[in-house]
Coordinates of N, CA and C in Angstrom, one line a residue:
M36 N 73.7 -23.7 -147.5 CA 74.2 -23.5 -146.1 C 73.6 -24.6 -145.2
P37 N 74.3 -25.1 -144.2 CA 73.8 -26.2 -143.4 C 72.6 -25.9 -142.6
E38 N 71.7 -26.9 -142.4 CA 70.5 -26.7 -141.6 C 70.5 -27.9 -140.6
T39 N 70.2 -27.6 -139.4 CA 70.1 -28.6 -138.3 C 68.8 -28.5 -137.6
R40 N 68.2 -29.6 -137.3 CA 66.9 -29.6 -136.6 C 67.1 -29.8 -135.1
I41 N 66.4 -29.1 -134.3 CA 66.6 -29.2 -132.9 C 65.2 -28.9 -132.3
P42 N 64.7 -29.6 -131.3 CA 63.4 -29.4 -130.7 C 63.3 -28.0 -130.1
V43 N 64.3 -27.5 -129.4 CA 64.2 -26.2 -128.7 C 65.5 -25.4 -128.9
L44 N 65.3 -24.2 -129.3 CA 66.4 -23.2 -129.4 C 66.3 -22.2 -128.2
I45 N 67.4 -22.1 -127.5 CA 67.4 -21.2 -126.3 C 68.4 -20.1 -126.6
A46 N 67.9 -18.8 -126.7 CA 68.7 -17.7 -126.9 C 69.1 -17.1 -125.6
G47 N 70.4 -17.2 -125.3 CA 71.0 -16.7 -124.0 C 71.5 -17.9 -123.2
G48 N 72.8 -17.8 -122.9 CA 73.5 -18.9 -122.2 C 74.0 -18.5 -120.9
G49 N 73.2 -17.6 -120.2 CA 73.5 -17.4 -118.8 C 72.9 -18.4 -117.9
T50 N 72.7 -18.1 -116.7 CA 72.1 -19.1 -115.7 C 70.8 -19.6 -116.2
V51 N 69.9 -18.7 -116.6 CA 68.6 -19.0 -117.0 C 68.6 -20.0 -118.2
G52 N 69.4 -19.6 -119.2 CA 69.4 -20.4 -120.4 C 70.0 -21.8 -120.1
L53 N 71.1 -21.9 -119.3 CA 71.7 -23.1 -119.0 C 70.8 -24.0 -118.2
A54 N 70.1 -23.4 -117.2 CA 69.1 -24.1 -116.4 C 68.0 -24.6 -117.3
A55 N 67.5 -23.8 -118.2 CA 66.4 -24.3 -119.1 C 66.9 -25.5 -119.9
A56 N 68.1 -25.5 -120.4 CA 68.6 -26.6 -121.2 C 68.8 -27.8 -120.3
L57 N 69.3 -27.6 -119.1 CA 69.4 -28.7 -118.1 C 68.1 -29.4 -117.8
F58 N 67.1 -28.7 -117.5 CA 65.8 -29.3 -117.1 C 65.1 -29.9 -118.3
L59 N 65.2 -29.2 -119.5 CA 64.7 -29.9 -120.7 C 65.3 -31.2 -120.9
A60 N 66.7 -31.3 -120.8 CA 67.4 -32.5 -121.0 C 67.0 -33.5 -120.0
H61 N 66.8 -33.1 -118.8 CA 66.4 -34.0 -117.7 C 65.1 -34.7 -118.0
H62 N 64.3 -34.0 -118.8 CA 63.0 -34.6 -119.2 C 63.0 -35.1 -120.6
G63 N 64.2 -35.3 -121.1 CA 64.3 -36.0 -122.4 C 64.2 -35.1 -123.7
V64 N 64.2 -33.8 -123.5 CA 64.1 -32.8 -124.6 C 65.4 -32.2 -124.9
A65 N 65.9 -32.4 -126.2 CA 67.1 -31.8 -126.6 C 67.0 -30.3 -126.9
S66 N 68.1 -29.6 -126.7 CA 68.0 -28.2 -127.0 C 69.4 -27.7 -127.5
L67 N 69.3 -26.5 -128.1 CA 70.5 -25.8 -128.5 C 70.5 -24.4 -127.8
V68 N 71.6 -24.1 -127.0 CA 71.7 -22.8 -126.4 C 72.7 -22.0 -127.2
V69 N 72.4 -20.8 -127.5 CA 73.3 -19.9 -128.2 C 73.6 -18.7 -127.3
E70 N 74.8 -18.3 -127.2 CA 75.2 -17.2 -126.3 C 76.2 -16.4 -127.1
R71 N 76.0 -15.1 -127.2 CA 76.9 -14.2 -127.9 C 78.3 -14.0 -127.3
Q72 N 78.3 -14.1 -126.0 CA 79.6 -14.0 -125.3 C 80.5 -15.2 -125.6
P73 N 81.9 -15.0 -125.5 CA 82.8 -16.1 -125.9 C 82.8 -17.2 -124.9
G74 N 82.3 -17.1 -123.7 CA 82.3 -18.1 -122.7 C 81.4 -17.8 -121.6
P75 N 81.4 -18.6 -120.6 CA 80.6 -18.3 -119.4 C 81.1 -17.1 -118.7
S76 N 80.2 -16.4 -118.0 CA 80.5 -15.2 -117.2 C 81.5 -15.5 -116.1
V77 N 82.5 -14.6 -116.0 CA 83.4 -14.7 -114.9 C 83.1 -13.8 -113.7
H78 N 82.0 -13.1 -113.8 CA 81.6 -12.2 -112.8 C 80.6 -12.8 -111.9
P79 N 80.6 -12.5 -110.6 CA 79.6 -13.1 -109.6 C 78.2 -12.8 -110.0
R80 N 77.8 -11.5 -110.2 CA 76.5 -11.1 -110.5 C 75.5 -11.7 -109.4
A81 N 74.4 -12.3 -109.9 CA 73.4 -12.8 -109.0 C 74.0 -13.7 -108.0
T82 N 73.6 -13.6 -106.7 CA 74.3 -14.5 -105.7 C 73.3 -15.3 -104.9
G83 N 72.0 -15.0 -105.0 CA 71.0 -15.8 -104.2 C 70.3 -16.9 -104.9
L84 N 70.1 -18.0 -104.3 CA 69.3 -19.1 -104.8 C 68.2 -19.4 -103.8
G85 N 67.0 -19.3 -104.2 CA 65.9 -19.6 -103.3 C 65.7 -21.1 -103.0
P86 N 65.0 -21.4 -102.0 CA 64.8 -22.9 -101.6 C 64.1 -23.6 -102.8
R87 N 63.2 -23.0 -103.5 CA 62.5 -23.7 -104.6 C 63.5 -24.1 -105.7
T88 N 64.4 -23.1 -106.0 CA 65.4 -23.4 -107.0 C 66.3 -24.5 -106.6
V89 N 66.7 -24.6 -105.4 CA 67.5 -25.6 -104.9 C 66.8 -27.0 -104.9
E90 N 65.5 -26.9 -104.7 CA 64.7 -28.2 -104.8 C 64.7 -28.7 -106.2
F91 N 64.6 -27.8 -107.2 CA 64.7 -28.2 -108.6 C 66.0 -28.8 -108.9
L92 N 67.1 -28.2 -108.4 CA 68.4 -28.7 -108.6 C 68.6 -30.1 -108.0
R93 N 68.0 -30.3 -106.8 CA 68.0 -31.5 -106.1 C 67.3 -32.6 -106.9
Q94 N 66.2 -32.3 -107.6 CA 65.5 -33.2 -108.4 C 66.4 -33.7 -109.6
A95 N 67.2 -32.8 -110.1 CA 68.2 -33.1 -111.2 C 69.5 -33.7 -110.7
G96 N 69.6 -33.9 -109.4 CA 70.8 -34.5 -108.8 C 72.0 -33.6 -108.7
L97 N 71.7 -32.3 -108.6 CA 72.8 -31.3 -108.6 C 72.9 -30.5 -107.4
D98 N 72.1 -30.7 -106.4 CA 72.1 -29.9 -105.2 C 73.4 -30.0 -104.4
E99 N 74.0 -31.2 -104.4 CA 75.2 -31.4 -103.6 C 76.4 -30.7 -104.4
A100 N 76.4 -30.8 -105.7 CA 77.4 -30.1 -106.5 C 77.3 -28.6 -106.4
V101 N 76.1 -28.1 -106.3 CA 76.0 -26.6 -106.2 C 76.4 -26.2 -104.8
D102 N 76.0 -27.0 -103.8 CA 76.4 -26.7 -102.4 C 77.9 -26.7 -102.2
A103 N 78.6 -27.6 -103.0 CA 80.0 -27.7 -102.9 C 80.7 -26.5 -103.4
V104 N 80.2 -25.8 -104.4 CA 80.8 -24.6 -105.0 C 80.3 -23.3 -104.3
A105 N 79.3 -23.4 -103.5 CA 78.7 -22.3 -102.8 C 79.8 -21.8 -101.8
I106 N 79.7 -20.5 -101.5 CA 80.6 -19.9 -100.5 C 80.1 -20.3 -99.1
D107 N 80.9 -20.9 -98.4 CA 80.5 -21.4 -97.0 C 80.3 -20.2 -96.1
M108 N 79.0 -20.0 -95.7 CA 78.7 -18.9 -94.8 C 78.0 -19.5 -93.6
S109 N 78.2 -20.7 -93.3 CA 77.5 -21.4 -92.2 C 77.9 -20.8 -90.8
A110 N 79.1 -20.1 -90.8 CA 79.6 -19.5 -89.5 C 79.0 -18.1 -89.4
G111 N 78.4 -17.6 -90.4 CA 77.9 -16.2 -90.3 C 78.6 -15.4 -91.3
N112 N 78.2 -14.1 -91.4 CA 78.8 -13.2 -92.3 C 78.8 -11.8 -91.7
L113 N 79.5 -10.8 -92.4 CA 79.6 -9.5 -91.9 C 78.5 -8.6 -92.6
G114 N 77.6 -9.2 -93.3 CA 76.6 -8.4 -94.0 C 77.0 -7.9 -95.3
K115 N 76.3 -6.9 -95.9 CA 76.6 -6.4 -97.2 C 77.0 -4.9 -97.1
I116 N 77.9 -4.5 -98.0 CA 78.3 -3.1 -98.1 C 78.0 -2.6 -99.5
S117 N 77.9 -1.3 -99.6 CA 77.7 -0.7 -100.9 C 78.8 0.4 -101.2
A118 N 79.4 0.3 -102.3 CA 80.5 1.3 -102.7 C 80.6 1.4 -104.2
G119 N 81.1 2.5 -104.6 CA 81.2 2.8 -106.1 C 82.2 1.8 -106.7
T120 N 83.3 1.6 -106.0 CA 84.4 0.6 -106.4 C 84.8 -0.1 -105.1
L121 N 85.5 -1.2 -105.3 CA 86.0 -2.0 -104.2 C 87.1 -1.2 -103.5
A122 N 87.8 -0.4 -104.2 CA 88.9 0.4 -103.6 C 88.3 1.4 -102.6
E123 N 87.0 1.8 -102.8 CA 86.4 2.8 -102.0 C 85.7 2.2 -100.8
A124 N 85.6 0.9 -100.8 CA 84.9 0.2 -99.7 C 85.8 0.2 -98.4
D125 N 85.2 0.6 -97.3 CA 85.9 0.6 -96.0 C 85.7 -0.7 -95.3
L126 N 86.5 -1.7 -95.8 CA 86.3 -3.1 -95.2 C 86.7 -3.2 -93.8
P127 N 87.8 -2.5 -93.3 CA 88.2 -2.6 -91.9 C 87.0 -2.1 -91.0
A128 N 86.3 -1.1 -91.4 CA 85.2 -0.5 -90.6 C 84.1 -1.5 -90.5
V129 N 83.8 -2.3 -91.6 CA 82.8 -3.3 -91.6 C 83.2 -4.4 -90.6
A130 N 84.4 -4.8 -90.7 CA 84.9 -5.9 -89.8 C 84.9 -5.5 -88.3
A131 N 85.1 -4.2 -88.1 CA 85.2 -3.7 -86.7 C 83.8 -3.4 -86.1
A132 N 82.8 -3.4 -87.0 CA 81.4 -3.0 -86.6 C 80.8 -4.0 -85.6
G133 N 81.2 -5.3 -85.6 CA 80.6 -6.2 -84.7 C 80.8 -7.6 -85.2
P134 N 80.3 -8.6 -84.5 CA 80.5 -10.0 -84.8 C 79.6 -10.4 -86.0
A135 N 80.0 -11.5 -86.6 CA 79.3 -12.0 -87.8 C 77.8 -12.2 -87.5
H136 N 77.0 -11.9 -88.5 CA 75.5 -12.1 -88.4 C 75.3 -13.6 -88.6
P137 N 74.5 -14.2 -87.8 CA 74.2 -15.7 -87.9 C 73.4 -15.9 -89.2
Q138 N 73.6 -17.1 -89.8 CA 72.8 -17.5 -91.0 C 71.5 -18.1 -90.6
L139 N 70.5 -17.2 -90.3 CA 69.2 -17.7 -89.9 C 68.4 -18.4 -91.0
G140 N 68.6 -17.9 -92.3 CA 67.9 -18.4 -93.4 C 68.0 -19.9 -93.5
P141 N 69.2 -20.5 -93.6 CA 69.3 -22.0 -93.8 C 68.6 -22.8 -92.6
R142 N 68.7 -22.3 -91.4 CA 68.2 -23.0 -90.3 C 66.6 -23.0 -90.3
L143 N 66.1 -21.8 -90.7 CA 64.6 -21.7 -90.8 C 64.1 -22.5 -92.0
T144 N 64.8 -22.4 -93.2 CA 64.4 -23.0 -94.4 C 64.4 -24.5 -94.2
G145 N 65.5 -25.0 -93.5 CA 65.6 -26.5 -93.3 C 64.5 -27.1 -92.6
R146 N 63.7 -26.4 -91.9 CA 62.5 -27.0 -91.2 C 61.4 -27.4 -92.2
V147 N 61.4 -26.7 -93.4 CA 60.2 -27.0 -94.3 C 60.7 -27.4 -95.7
S148 N 62.0 -27.4 -96.0 CA 62.4 -27.8 -97.3 C 63.8 -28.3 -97.2
P149 N 64.1 -29.3 -98.1 CA 65.5 -29.8 -98.2 C 66.4 -28.9 -99.0
G150 N 65.8 -27.9 -99.6 CA 66.5 -27.0 -100.5 C 67.3 -25.9 -99.8
V151 N 68.4 -26.4 -99.1 CA 69.2 -25.4 -98.3 C 70.7 -25.6 -98.8
L152 N 71.3 -24.4 -99.0 CA 72.7 -24.4 -99.3 C 73.5 -23.8 -98.1
R153 N 74.8 -24.1 -98.0 CA 75.6 -23.6 -96.9 C 75.9 -22.2 -96.9
G154 N 75.6 -21.5 -98.1 CA 75.9 -20.1 -98.2 C 75.4 -19.6 -99.6
T155 N 76.0 -18.5 -100.0 CA 75.6 -17.9 -101.3 C 76.3 -18.6 -102.4
C156 N 75.7 -18.6 -103.6 CA 76.3 -19.2 -104.8 C 76.2 -18.3 -105.9
P157 N 77.2 -17.5 -106.2 CA 77.2 -16.5 -107.3 C 77.1 -17.2 -108.7
Q158 N 76.6 -16.4 -109.6 CA 76.3 -16.9 -111.0 C 77.5 -17.7 -111.6
N159 N 78.7 -17.1 -111.5 CA 79.9 -17.8 -112.1 C 80.1 -19.2 -111.5
R160 N 79.8 -19.4 -110.2 CA 80.0 -20.7 -109.6 C 78.9 -21.6 -110.0
L161 N 77.7 -21.1 -110.0 CA 76.5 -21.9 -110.4 C 76.6 -22.4 -111.9
D162 N 77.0 -21.4 -112.8 CA 77.1 -21.8 -114.2 C 78.1 -22.9 -114.4
A163 N 79.2 -22.9 -113.6 CA 80.2 -23.9 -113.7 C 79.7 -25.3 -113.4
V164 N 78.6 -25.4 -112.7 CA 77.9 -26.7 -112.5 C 76.9 -26.9 -113.6
L165 N 76.1 -25.9 -113.9 CA 75.0 -26.1 -114.9 C 75.5 -26.5 -116.3
L166 N 76.6 -25.8 -116.7 CA 77.1 -26.0 -118.1 C 77.5 -27.5 -118.4
P167 N 78.4 -28.1 -117.6 CA 78.8 -29.5 -117.9 C 77.6 -30.4 -117.7
A168 N 76.7 -30.1 -116.7 CA 75.6 -31.0 -116.4 C 74.6 -31.0 -117.6
A169 N 74.4 -29.8 -118.2 CA 73.5 -29.7 -119.3 C 74.1 -30.5 -120.5
R170 N 75.4 -30.3 -120.8 CA 76.0 -31.0 -121.9 C 76.0 -32.5 -121.7
E171 N 76.3 -32.9 -120.5 CA 76.3 -34.4 -120.2 C 75.0 -35.0 -120.5
R172 N 73.9 -34.3 -120.3 CA 72.6 -34.8 -120.5 C 72.1 -34.6 -121.9
G173 N 72.9 -34.1 -122.8 CA 72.6 -34.0 -124.2 C 72.3 -32.7 -124.8
A174 N 72.4 -31.6 -124.0 CA 72.1 -30.3 -124.5 C 73.4 -29.8 -125.3
T175 N 73.2 -29.0 -126.3 CA 74.3 -28.4 -127.0 C 74.4 -26.9 -126.7
V176 N 75.6 -26.4 -126.3 CA 75.8 -25.0 -125.9 C 76.8 -24.4 -126.8
R177 N 76.5 -23.4 -127.5 CA 77.4 -22.7 -128.4 C 77.6 -21.3 -128.0
Y178 N 78.9 -21.0 -127.7 CA 79.2 -19.6 -127.3 C 79.7 -18.8 -128.6
A179 N 79.8 -17.5 -128.5 CA 80.2 -16.7 -129.6 C 79.2 -16.9 -130.8
T180 N 77.9 -17.1 -130.4 CA 76.9 -17.3 -131.4 C 75.7 -16.5 -131.0
R181 N 75.2 -15.7 -131.9 CA 74.1 -14.8 -131.6 C 72.8 -15.1 -132.4
L182 N 71.7 -15.1 -131.8 CA 70.4 -15.2 -132.5 C 70.1 -13.9 -133.2
V183 N 70.1 -13.9 -134.5 CA 69.8 -12.6 -135.3 C 68.3 -12.4 -135.4
S184 N 67.6 -13.5 -135.8 CA 66.2 -13.4 -136.0 C 65.6 -14.8 -136.2
F185 N 64.3 -14.9 -136.1 CA 63.7 -16.2 -136.4 C 62.3 -15.9 -137.1
E186 N 61.9 -16.9 -137.9 CA 60.6 -16.8 -138.5 C 59.8 -18.1 -138.2
Q187 N 58.5 -17.9 -138.1 CA 57.6 -19.1 -137.8 C 56.7 -19.4 -138.9
D188 N 56.6 -20.7 -139.2 CA 55.6 -21.1 -140.2 C 54.9 -22.4 -139.7
D189 N 54.2 -23.0 -140.6 CA 53.4 -24.2 -140.2 C 54.4 -25.4 -139.8
D190 N 55.6 -25.3 -140.3 CA 56.6 -26.4 -140.0 C 57.4 -26.2 -138.8
G191 N 57.3 -25.0 -138.2 CA 58.1 -24.8 -137.0 C 58.8 -23.4 -137.1
I192 N 60.0 -23.3 -136.6 CA 60.7 -22.0 -136.6 C 62.1 -22.2 -137.3
T193 N 62.4 -21.2 -138.1 CA 63.7 -21.1 -138.7 C 64.5 -20.0 -138.1
A194 N 65.6 -20.3 -137.5 CA 66.4 -19.2 -136.8 C 67.6 -18.9 -137.6
L195 N 68.0 -17.7 -137.6 CA 69.2 -17.2 -138.3 C 70.2 -16.9 -137.2
L196 N 71.4 -17.6 -137.2 CA 72.4 -17.3 -136.2 C 73.6 -16.7 -136.7
D197 N 74.2 -15.8 -136.0 CA 75.4 -15.1 -136.4 C 76.6 -15.9 -135.6
T198 N 77.3 -16.7 -136.3 CA 78.4 -17.5 -135.7 C 79.7 -16.8 -135.8
G199 N 79.9 -15.9 -136.8 CA 81.2 -15.3 -136.9 C 82.2 -16.1 -137.7
D200 N 81.9 -17.4 -137.9 CA 82.9 -18.2 -138.6 C 82.4 -18.8 -139.9
A201 N 81.1 -18.6 -140.2 CA 80.5 -19.1 -141.4 C 80.7 -18.0 -142.5
P202 N 80.6 -18.3 -143.8 CA 80.7 -17.3 -144.8 C 79.7 -16.2 -144.5
G203 N 80.2 -14.9 -144.4 CA 79.3 -13.8 -144.1 C 79.0 -13.8 -142.6
G204 N 79.4 -14.7 -141.9 CA 79.2 -14.7 -140.4 C 77.9 -15.2 -140.0
R205 N 77.1 -15.7 -140.9 CA 75.7 -16.1 -140.6 C 75.4 -17.5 -141.1
E206 N 74.6 -18.2 -140.3 CA 74.3 -19.6 -140.6 C 72.9 -19.9 -140.2
P207 N 72.1 -20.4 -141.1 CA 70.7 -20.8 -140.8 C 70.7 -22.1 -139.9
Y208 N 70.0 -22.0 -138.8 CA 69.9 -23.2 -137.9 C 68.5 -23.6 -137.8
G209 N 68.0 -24.4 -138.7 CA 66.6 -24.7 -138.6 C 66.1 -25.2 -140.0
P210 N 64.8 -25.4 -140.2 CA 63.8 -25.1 -139.2 C 63.7 -26.1 -138.0
T211 N 63.3 -25.6 -136.9 CA 63.3 -26.5 -135.8 C 62.0 -27.3 -135.8
T212 N 62.0 -28.4 -135.1 CA 60.7 -29.1 -135.0 C 60.0 -28.6 -133.8
W213 N 58.7 -28.7 -133.8 CA 57.9 -28.1 -132.8 C 58.0 -28.8 -131.4
W214 N 58.1 -28.1 -130.4 CA 58.0 -28.6 -129.1 C 56.9 -27.7 -128.4
P215 N 55.7 -28.2 -128.3 CA 54.6 -27.4 -127.9 C 54.8 -26.7 -126.6
P216 N 54.4 -25.5 -126.5 CA 53.7 -24.7 -127.5 C 54.6 -23.9 -128.4
T217 N 55.9 -23.8 -128.0 CA 56.8 -23.0 -128.9 C 58.1 -23.8 -129.0
G218 N 59.0 -23.4 -130.0 CA 60.2 -24.0 -130.1 C 61.4 -23.1 -129.9
C219 N 61.1 -21.9 -129.3 CA 62.2 -21.0 -129.1 C 62.0 -20.3 -127.7
A220 N 63.0 -20.3 -126.9 CA 62.9 -19.6 -125.6 C 63.9 -18.5 -125.5
A221 N 63.5 -17.4 -125.0 CA 64.4 -16.2 -124.8 C 64.9 -16.2 -123.4
A222 N 66.2 -16.2 -123.2 CA 66.8 -16.2 -121.9 C 67.8 -15.1 -121.8
Y223 N 67.4 -13.9 -122.3 CA 68.3 -12.8 -122.3 C 68.4 -12.2 -120.9
G224 N 69.6 -11.5 -120.7 CA 69.7 -10.7 -119.5 C 68.9 -9.5 -119.6
T225 N 68.7 -8.8 -118.4 CA 67.8 -7.7 -118.3 C 68.1 -6.6 -119.3
H226 N 69.4 -6.3 -119.6 CA 69.8 -5.2 -120.4 C 70.2 -5.7 -121.8
S227 N 69.9 -6.9 -122.2 CA 70.3 -7.4 -123.5 C 69.2 -6.9 -124.6
A228 N 69.7 -6.8 -125.8 CA 68.8 -6.4 -126.9 C 68.2 -7.6 -127.5
S229 N 66.9 -7.5 -127.8 CA 66.2 -8.7 -128.4 C 66.5 -8.7 -129.9
P230 N 66.4 -9.9 -130.6 CA 66.6 -9.9 -132.0 C 65.6 -9.1 -132.7
P231 N 65.9 -8.6 -133.9 CA 64.9 -7.7 -134.6 C 63.5 -8.3 -134.8
R232 N 63.5 -9.6 -135.0 CA 62.2 -10.2 -135.3 C 61.6 -10.9 -134.1
A233 N 62.2 -10.7 -132.9 CA 61.8 -11.3 -131.7 C 61.7 -10.4 -130.6
P234 N 60.8 -9.3 -130.6 CA 60.8 -8.4 -129.5 C 60.3 -9.1 -128.3
V235 N 61.0 -8.9 -127.2 CA 60.6 -9.5 -125.9 C 60.4 -8.4 -124.9
N236 N 59.2 -8.3 -124.4 CA 58.8 -7.3 -123.4 C 59.2 -7.8 -122.0
S237 N 60.2 -7.1 -121.4 CA 60.7 -7.6 -120.1 C 59.8 -7.1 -118.9
A238 N 58.8 -6.3 -119.2 CA 57.9 -5.8 -118.2 C 57.1 -6.9 -117.5
A239 N 56.9 -6.8 -116.3 CA 56.2 -7.8 -115.5 C 55.3 -7.2 -114.5
P240 N 54.2 -7.8 -114.1 CA 53.2 -7.2 -113.2 C 53.7 -7.2 -111.7
W241 N 54.8 -7.9 -111.4 CA 55.3 -8.0 -110.1 C 56.5 -7.1 -109.8

């Protein structure tokens, strides 16, 4: 079965995985991103980008591209609502509640940082910028591919991927060469299952 060497394997092709690949490539480190979903997420999901994140994007030359796809909220907004489904949301009542809230965040942030967007940038819009940028810089992104397990030895890491198109649906992709201190990064979503041989504890002290 085919084996390919890559400095860094990134398990998970959402915003975190794509951003990891992008910034690794920005510093000259090649990577392979594997994502079990058939393509990028079409759902908004996370919507906020902090100033420090935008500063990193600016360093990679992507701040203007991200700002261009962000939802323009420079004139203000009606705030947020919570409902079980969109059909249950009382949008007319929200609109009648009062004038738009001013966007104080960008004005305040702009005094101390250049990392300011004109509004919110949901995950699907951000990923649409990160994916081609990562690939243009040399990263490889493979969808419909799942990390089954990996093993570590003195030569590096050997990962077993489930591609769905190889005989038996599995293909060894490795061993990887070392990129200190590790050659494998987990970029799973909060509710994703970790590979059997790669338990990842999502608990954090904050």
